[in-house]
Amino acid sequence: MRSVRKCSRTGCPEPAVATLTYAYSDSTAVVGPLATASEPHSYDLCEAHALRLTVPKGWEVVRHEGTFATPEQSADELTALAEAVREAGRSDRPPPPEPEGPSGRRGHLRVLPGRA
């Protein structure tokens, strides 16, 4: 499910409506419509932060012209979330296999029952 993403600015609880990316080789910041997926080298911004963005001296800002649309959740996304939660909560699923260490052995740490 795609939940509403929040603004990347610290302390800002507003929903993201724009994506900021940098073209370092061109000294350019690009503020465009919200990307469909969160990318590791981009930043999600709310409308206020997208419109007020400033860049260092010598850099340019390329902005999306027009208004930014707030993304909405669809019924299909909510159904997918409900199915994922239902699947995760099933008790008839086998337990996940225990991870093995690099030597092929099980991990060297184990949980031991406490003494009463």
GROMACS .gro file of C-alpha atoms in nm:
model
  116
    1MET     CA    1   0.000   0.000   0.000
    2ARG     CA    2   0.118   0.350  -0.070
    3SER     CA    3   0.060   0.557   0.240
    4VAL     CA    4   0.069   0.934   0.226
    5ARG     CA    5   0.434   1.033   0.251
    6LYS     CA    6   0.536   1.314   0.483
    7CYS     CA    7   0.759   1.613   0.413
    8SER     CA    8   1.130   1.531   0.453
    9ARG     CA    9   1.202   1.855   0.638
   10THR     CA   10   1.272   1.790   1.006
   11GLY     CA   11   0.968   1.850   1.224
   12CYS     CA   12   0.727   1.907   0.937
   13PRO     CA   13   0.415   1.688   0.969
   14GLU     CA   14   0.258   1.800   0.640
   15PRO     CA   15   0.195   1.554   0.353
   16ALA     CA   16   0.447   1.561   0.069
   17VAL     CA   17   0.328   1.697  -0.265
   18ALA     CA   18   0.661   1.753  -0.444
   19THR     CA   19   0.995   1.578  -0.495
   20LEU     CA   20   1.327   1.759  -0.478
   21THR     CA   21   1.628   1.621  -0.663
   22TYR     CA   22   1.970   1.770  -0.723
   23ALA     CA   23   2.171   1.774  -1.046
   24TYR     CA   24   2.509   1.840  -0.889
   25SER     CA   25   2.696   1.854  -1.219
   26ASP     CA   26   2.466   2.138  -1.334
   27SER     CA   27   2.437   2.308  -0.992
   28THR     CA   28   2.061   2.275  -1.020
   29ALA     CA   29   1.783   2.179  -0.779
   30VAL     CA   30   1.469   2.040  -0.943
   31VAL     CA   31   1.133   2.059  -0.763
   32GLY     CA   32   0.868   1.860  -0.944
   33PRO     CA   33   0.548   1.667  -0.877
   34LEU     CA   34   0.567   1.396  -0.611
   35ALA     CA   35   0.746   1.089  -0.745
   36THR     CA   36   0.547   0.766  -0.747
   37ALA     CA   37   0.802   0.600  -0.517
   38SER     CA   38   1.040   0.736  -0.256
   39GLU     CA   39   1.395   0.746  -0.392
   40PRO     CA   40   1.710   0.739  -0.178
   41HIS     CA   41   1.865   1.051  -0.337
   42SER     CA   42   1.555   1.269  -0.347
   43TYR     CA   43   1.350   1.450  -0.088
   44ASP     CA   44   0.972   1.470  -0.047
   45LEU     CA   45   0.847   1.821   0.033
   46CYS     CA   46   0.516   1.971   0.139
   47GLU     CA   47   0.380   2.257  -0.069
   48ALA     CA   48   0.512   2.530   0.162
   49HIS     CA   49   0.867   2.393   0.161
   50ALA     CA   50   0.858   2.324  -0.214
   51LEU     CA   51   0.763   2.683  -0.286
   52ARG     CA   52   1.009   2.841  -0.038
   53LEU     CA   53   1.313   2.633  -0.129
   54THR     CA   54   1.633   2.835  -0.168
   55VAL     CA   55   1.966   2.715  -0.304
   56PRO     CA   56   2.328   2.822  -0.259
   57LYS     CA   57   2.467   3.114  -0.457
   58GLY     CA   58   2.547   3.006  -0.812
   59TRP     CA   59   2.283   2.734  -0.818
   60GLU     CA   60   1.953   2.738  -1.008
   61VAL     CA   61   1.610   2.609  -0.910
   62VAL     CA   62   1.384   2.450  -1.170
   63ARG     CA   63   1.028   2.437  -1.034
   64HIS     CA   64   0.713   2.267  -1.150
   65GLU     CA   65   0.473   2.532  -1.275
   66GLY     CA   66   0.121   2.511  -1.146
   67THR     CA   67  -0.019   2.363  -0.828
   68PHE     CA   68   0.095   2.048  -0.654
   69ALA     CA   69  -0.172   1.780  -0.608
   70THR     CA   70  -0.199   1.596  -0.275
   71PRO     CA   71  -0.184   1.220  -0.338
   72GLU     CA   72  -0.489   1.021  -0.238
   73GLN     CA   73  -0.519   0.661  -0.124
   74SER     CA   74  -0.731   0.433  -0.335
   75ALA     CA   75  -0.961   0.154  -0.222
   76ASP     CA   76  -0.729  -0.097  -0.396
   77GLU     CA   77  -0.439   0.015  -0.175
   78LEU     CA   78  -0.648  -0.023   0.139
   79THR     CA   79  -0.757  -0.371   0.029
   80ALA     CA   80  -0.394  -0.468  -0.036
   81LEU     CA   81  -0.297  -0.350   0.313
   82ALA     CA   82  -0.580  -0.549   0.472
   83GLU     CA   83  -0.473  -0.862   0.283
   84ALA     CA   84  -0.109  -0.818   0.389
   85VAL     CA   85  -0.207  -0.779   0.754
   86ARG     CA   86  -0.436  -1.081   0.734
   87GLU     CA   87  -0.158  -1.291   0.576
   88ALA     CA   88   0.097  -1.183   0.837
   89GLY     CA   89  -0.140  -1.280   1.118
   90ARG     CA   90  -0.217  -1.631   0.996
   91SER     CA   91  -0.129  -1.893   1.258
   92ASP     CA   92  -0.105  -2.186   1.014
   93ARG     CA   93   0.206  -2.049   0.843
   94PRO     CA   94   0.531  -2.236   0.912
   95PRO     CA   95   0.787  -2.041   1.117
   96PRO     CA   96   1.058  -1.867   0.914
   97PRO     CA   97   1.384  -2.062   0.882
   98GLU     CA   98   1.658  -1.971   1.126
   99PRO     CA   99   1.937  -1.769   0.963
  100GLU     CA  100   2.272  -1.932   0.934
  101GLY     CA  101   2.602  -1.759   1.001
  102PRO     CA  102   2.879  -1.718   0.741
  103SER     CA  103   3.032  -2.052   0.844
  104GLY     CA  104   2.709  -2.239   0.774
  105ARG     CA  105   2.641  -2.279   1.146
  106ARG     CA  106   2.351  -2.132   1.329
  107GLY     CA  107   2.417  -1.804   1.507
  108HIS     CA  108   2.630  -1.818   1.820
  109LEU     CA  109   2.379  -1.634   2.039
  110ARG     CA  110   2.074  -1.807   2.179
  111VAL     CA  111   1.792  -1.712   2.410
  112LEU     CA  112   1.793  -1.923   2.726
  113PRO     CA  113   1.500  -1.950   2.963
  114GLY     CA  114   1.547  -1.735   3.274
  115ARG     CA  115   1.585  -1.883   3.618
  116ALA     CA  116   1.299  -1.823   3.856
   0.00000   0.00000   0.00000
